[in-house]
């Protein structure tokens, strides 16, 4: 696998486009449905520019973001500078490789651990899953966003790329839109891996059921079309059979 760093510049260039906004908005809504309103200790592993981290801080949670990219963390800090004092006081950032989590934090340090769009860049996800599960406090929550291995043929199939579609049926890897070869997870396999770490899946969702084949630079539609689009994506992401063919799978698991 190639690391995310190889495609980071393209990732940054596409922030604010339709596909990215759908992803972030859906994940935020799905996560909010599973978290209590009381302030929580949150760790965002691979926080990037901090979209989810900032939303949680605004909601009153105390959040720590870890990322290896100084560029993305600088963007987060610039955004944070525009927030009220109380929001800024609830945010901490750490520049480090996510493979160093065991040396950065004590076991059970967080009520919520987020790891969104990161596992796909690890050929062997088990060491990172071990670290993530270890950091979740009793009764806490782990939120994972992964590429859906059960639907790898959907994107090339809908584009009419039949050679790629045939190959995708039997594959567990794919070439993503930022030019990086990455890995996908199947929901049943991921649930079993979490169970081995004493984490039980509480809920799981699909993300980008309808909009995954949108152009890389597709802009947001005007209201009320955007509201309707997000409502359809949210409903499909929580409903079978639609969630099973989404580009991304969002898993929320709990300890105890």
Short mmCIF file of N, CA and C in Angstrom, two decimals, residues 154-230:
data_model
loop_
_atom_site.label_atom_id
_atom_site.label_comp_id
_atom_site.label_asym_id
_atom_site.label_seq_id
_atom_site.Cartn_x
_atom_site.Cartn_y
_atom_site.Cartn_z
N UNK A 154 -18.96 -1.47 -7.53
CA UNK A 154 -20.03 -0.53 -7.84
C UNK A 154 -19.53 0.66 -8.65
N UNK A 155 -18.45 1.32 -8.21
CA UNK A 155 -18.01 2.54 -8.90
C UNK A 155 -17.59 2.26 -10.35
N UNK A 156 -16.68 1.28 -10.58
CA UNK A 156 -16.32 1.03 -11.98
C UNK A 156 -17.50 0.51 -12.81
N UNK A 157 -18.40 -0.25 -12.17
CA UNK A 157 -19.57 -0.76 -12.89
C UNK A 157 -20.49 0.35 -13.34
N UNK A 158 -20.75 1.30 -12.47
CA UNK A 158 -21.62 2.41 -12.82
C UNK A 158 -20.98 3.33 -13.87
N UNK A 159 -19.67 3.27 -13.97
CA UNK A 159 -18.98 4.05 -15.00
C UNK A 159 -18.82 3.28 -16.31
N UNK A 160 -19.19 2.00 -16.30
CA UNK A 160 -19.07 1.20 -17.52
C UNK A 160 -17.66 0.70 -17.79
N UNK A 161 -16.82 0.65 -16.77
CA UNK A 161 -15.46 0.12 -16.92
C UNK A 161 -15.51 -1.35 -16.55
N UNK A 162 -15.81 -2.19 -17.53
CA UNK A 162 -16.13 -3.59 -17.25
C UNK A 162 -14.92 -4.42 -16.85
N UNK A 163 -13.74 -4.12 -17.39
CA UNK A 163 -12.55 -4.85 -16.98
C UNK A 163 -12.25 -4.59 -15.50
N UNK A 164 -12.33 -3.34 -15.10
CA UNK A 164 -12.10 -3.01 -13.69
C UNK A 164 -13.18 -3.59 -12.80
N UNK A 165 -14.41 -3.63 -13.30
CA UNK A 165 -15.51 -4.19 -12.52
C UNK A 165 -15.30 -5.67 -12.26
N UNK A 166 -14.93 -6.41 -13.27
CA UNK A 166 -14.69 -7.84 -13.10
C UNK A 166 -13.58 -8.10 -12.09
N UNK A 167 -12.52 -7.30 -12.15
CA UNK A 167 -11.44 -7.48 -11.20
C UNK A 167 -11.83 -7.12 -9.79
N UNK A 168 -12.73 -6.16 -9.64
CA UNK A 168 -13.11 -5.69 -8.31
C UNK A 168 -13.92 -6.71 -7.53
N UNK A 169 -14.62 -7.59 -8.20
CA UNK A 169 -15.44 -8.58 -7.49
C UNK A 169 -14.61 -9.43 -6.54
N UNK A 170 -13.39 -9.74 -6.92
CA UNK A 170 -12.56 -10.64 -6.12
C UNK A 170 -11.45 -9.90 -5.37
N UNK A 171 -11.45 -8.59 -5.42
CA UNK A 171 -10.34 -7.83 -4.87
C UNK A 171 -10.64 -7.31 -3.47
N UNK A 172 -9.59 -7.04 -2.72
CA UNK A 172 -9.72 -6.36 -1.44
C UNK A 172 -8.96 -5.03 -1.44
N UNK A 173 -8.48 -4.62 -2.63
CA UNK A 173 -7.80 -3.34 -2.75
C UNK A 173 -8.33 -2.59 -3.96
N UNK A 174 -8.01 -1.32 -4.05
CA UNK A 174 -8.53 -0.48 -5.12
C UNK A 174 -7.63 0.72 -5.29
N UNK A 175 -7.69 1.35 -6.43
CA UNK A 175 -6.98 2.60 -6.68
C UNK A 175 -7.94 3.75 -6.46
N UNK A 176 -7.66 4.57 -5.45
CA UNK A 176 -8.63 5.61 -5.12
C UNK A 176 -8.40 6.87 -5.95
N UNK A 177 -9.22 7.87 -5.71
CA UNK A 177 -9.24 9.04 -6.58
C UNK A 177 -8.11 10.03 -6.32
N UNK A 178 -7.31 9.78 -5.29
CA UNK A 178 -6.16 10.66 -5.07
C UNK A 178 -4.88 9.94 -5.49
N UNK A 179 -5.03 8.88 -6.28
CA UNK A 179 -3.88 8.22 -6.87
C UNK A 179 -3.15 7.25 -5.97
N UNK A 180 -3.83 6.72 -4.96
CA UNK A 180 -3.22 5.82 -3.99
C UNK A 180 -3.91 4.47 -4.03
N UNK A 181 -3.14 3.40 -4.02
CA UNK A 181 -3.70 2.07 -3.89
C UNK A 181 -3.98 1.80 -2.43
N UNK A 182 -5.22 1.47 -2.11
CA UNK A 182 -5.63 1.31 -0.72
C UNK A 182 -6.37 -0.01 -0.54
N UNK A 183 -6.77 -0.27 0.71
CA UNK A 183 -7.37 -1.54 1.08
C UNK A 183 -8.82 -1.32 1.54
N UNK A 184 -9.66 -2.32 1.33
CA UNK A 184 -11.06 -2.22 1.73
C UNK A 184 -11.37 -3.25 2.82
N UNK A 185 -12.43 -2.98 3.60
CA UNK A 185 -12.89 -3.88 4.66
C UNK A 185 -14.32 -4.31 4.41
N UNK A 186 -14.61 -5.56 4.71
CA UNK A 186 -15.97 -6.07 4.65
C UNK A 186 -16.59 -6.03 6.05
N UNK A 187 -17.84 -5.63 6.14
CA UNK A 187 -18.47 -5.38 7.43
C UNK A 187 -18.43 -6.60 8.34
N UNK A 188 -18.68 -7.79 7.81
CA UNK A 188 -18.69 -8.98 8.66
C UNK A 188 -17.30 -9.28 9.20
N UNK A 189 -16.28 -9.12 8.37
CA UNK A 189 -14.91 -9.36 8.82
C UNK A 189 -14.49 -8.32 9.85
N UNK A 190 -14.87 -7.07 9.63
CA UNK A 190 -14.50 -6.02 10.56
C UNK A 190 -15.20 -6.22 11.91
N UNK A 191 -16.46 -6.61 11.88
CA UNK A 191 -17.19 -6.88 13.13
C UNK A 191 -16.53 -8.00 13.91
N UNK A 192 -16.06 -9.04 13.20
CA UNK A 192 -15.38 -10.15 13.87
C UNK A 192 -14.06 -9.70 14.48
N UNK A 193 -13.32 -8.85 13.76
CA UNK A 193 -12.06 -8.34 14.28
C UNK A 193 -12.28 -7.50 15.53
N UNK A 194 -13.34 -6.71 15.53
CA UNK A 194 -13.65 -5.91 16.70
C UNK A 194 -14.08 -6.79 17.87
N UNK A 195 -14.85 -7.83 17.60
CA UNK A 195 -15.28 -8.74 18.67
C UNK A 195 -14.08 -9.40 19.32
N UNK A 196 -13.06 -9.72 18.53
CA UNK A 196 -11.83 -10.29 19.09
C UNK A 196 -11.15 -9.33 20.06
N UNK A 197 -11.45 -8.05 19.93
CA UNK A 197 -10.87 -7.02 20.80
C UNK A 197 -11.89 -6.53 21.83
N UNK A 198 -12.91 -7.35 22.06
CA UNK A 198 -13.97 -7.06 23.05
C UNK A 198 -14.72 -5.77 22.74
N UNK A 199 -14.91 -5.52 21.45
CA UNK A 199 -15.70 -4.39 20.98
C UNK A 199 -16.87 -4.94 20.18
N UNK A 200 -18.07 -4.53 20.52
CA UNK A 200 -19.27 -5.01 19.84
C UNK A 200 -19.86 -3.91 18.96
N UNK A 201 -20.19 -4.24 17.72
CA UNK A 201 -20.77 -3.26 16.81
C UNK A 201 -22.15 -2.86 17.32
N UNK A 202 -22.32 -1.57 17.55
CA UNK A 202 -23.60 -1.03 18.01
C UNK A 202 -24.47 -0.62 16.82
N UNK A 203 -23.82 -0.06 15.81
CA UNK A 203 -24.54 0.39 14.61
C UNK A 203 -23.54 0.48 13.47
N UNK A 204 -24.05 0.33 12.25
CA UNK A 204 -23.19 0.59 11.09
C UNK A 204 -24.02 1.19 9.97
N UNK A 205 -23.36 2.00 9.15
CA UNK A 205 -24.03 2.79 8.14
C UNK A 205 -23.24 2.75 6.83
N UNK A 206 -23.92 3.09 5.76
CA UNK A 206 -23.26 3.36 4.49
C UNK A 206 -23.08 4.85 4.30
N UNK A 207 -22.04 5.24 3.60
CA UNK A 207 -21.77 6.65 3.30
C UNK A 207 -21.50 6.79 1.81
N UNK A 208 -22.19 7.68 1.16
CA UNK A 208 -22.13 7.93 -0.28
C UNK A 208 -22.71 6.75 -1.07
N UNK A 209 -23.99 6.57 -0.91
CA UNK A 209 -24.70 5.56 -1.70
C UNK A 209 -24.94 6.07 -3.11
N UNK A 210 -25.39 7.32 -3.23
CA UNK A 210 -25.81 7.87 -4.52
C UNK A 210 -24.78 8.80 -5.17
N UNK A 211 -23.89 9.36 -4.39
CA UNK A 211 -23.02 10.43 -4.91
C UNK A 211 -21.58 10.01 -5.12
N UNK A 212 -21.26 8.74 -4.96
CA UNK A 212 -19.87 8.34 -5.06
C UNK A 212 -19.31 8.51 -6.47
N UNK A 213 -20.16 8.42 -7.48
CA UNK A 213 -19.66 8.54 -8.86
C UNK A 213 -19.68 9.99 -9.35
N UNK A 214 -19.99 10.94 -8.48
CA UNK A 214 -19.93 12.35 -8.87
C UNK A 214 -18.50 12.71 -9.24
N UNK A 215 -18.33 13.70 -10.09
CA UNK A 215 -17.00 14.15 -10.50
C UNK A 215 -16.21 14.63 -9.29
N UNK A 216 -14.88 14.50 -9.39
CA UNK A 216 -14.01 14.91 -8.28
C UNK A 216 -14.24 16.36 -7.88
N UNK A 217 -14.52 17.21 -8.85
CA UNK A 217 -14.68 18.64 -8.57
C UNK A 217 -16.14 19.08 -8.58
N UNK A 218 -17.07 18.13 -8.47
CA UNK A 218 -18.50 18.49 -8.50
C UNK A 218 -18.82 19.43 -7.34
N UNK A 219 -19.42 20.59 -7.63
CA UNK A 219 -19.73 21.55 -6.57
C UNK A 219 -21.01 21.15 -5.84
N UNK A 220 -21.26 21.83 -4.74
CA UNK A 220 -22.50 21.60 -4.00
C UNK A 220 -23.67 22.21 -4.77
N UNK A 221 -24.80 21.50 -4.80
CA UNK A 221 -25.99 22.11 -5.40
C UNK A 221 -26.54 23.19 -4.47
N UNK A 222 -27.35 24.06 -5.01
CA UNK A 222 -27.99 25.08 -4.20
C UNK A 222 -29.13 24.47 -3.38
N UNK A 223 -29.49 25.17 -2.31
CA UNK A 223 -30.68 24.78 -1.55
C UNK A 223 -31.91 25.00 -2.42
N UNK A 224 -32.98 24.19 -2.30
CA UNK A 224 -33.13 23.09 -1.34
C UNK A 224 -32.62 21.74 -1.85
N UNK A 225 -31.97 21.74 -3.03
CA UNK A 225 -31.49 20.47 -3.58
C UNK A 225 -30.49 19.79 -2.65
N UNK A 226 -29.61 20.57 -2.02
CA UNK A 226 -28.61 19.98 -1.12
C UNK A 226 -29.28 19.32 0.07
N UNK A 227 -30.28 19.98 0.63
CA UNK A 227 -31.00 19.40 1.77
C UNK A 227 -31.64 18.07 1.38
N UNK A 228 -32.27 18.03 0.23
CA UNK A 228 -32.92 16.80 -0.23
C UNK A 228 -31.89 15.71 -0.49
N UNK A 229 -30.78 16.09 -1.11
CA UNK A 229 -29.72 15.11 -1.39
C UNK A 229 -29.21 14.48 -0.09
N UNK A 230 -28.92 15.31 0.90
CA UNK A 230 -28.40 14.78 2.16
C UNK A 230 -29.44 13.93 2.89
#
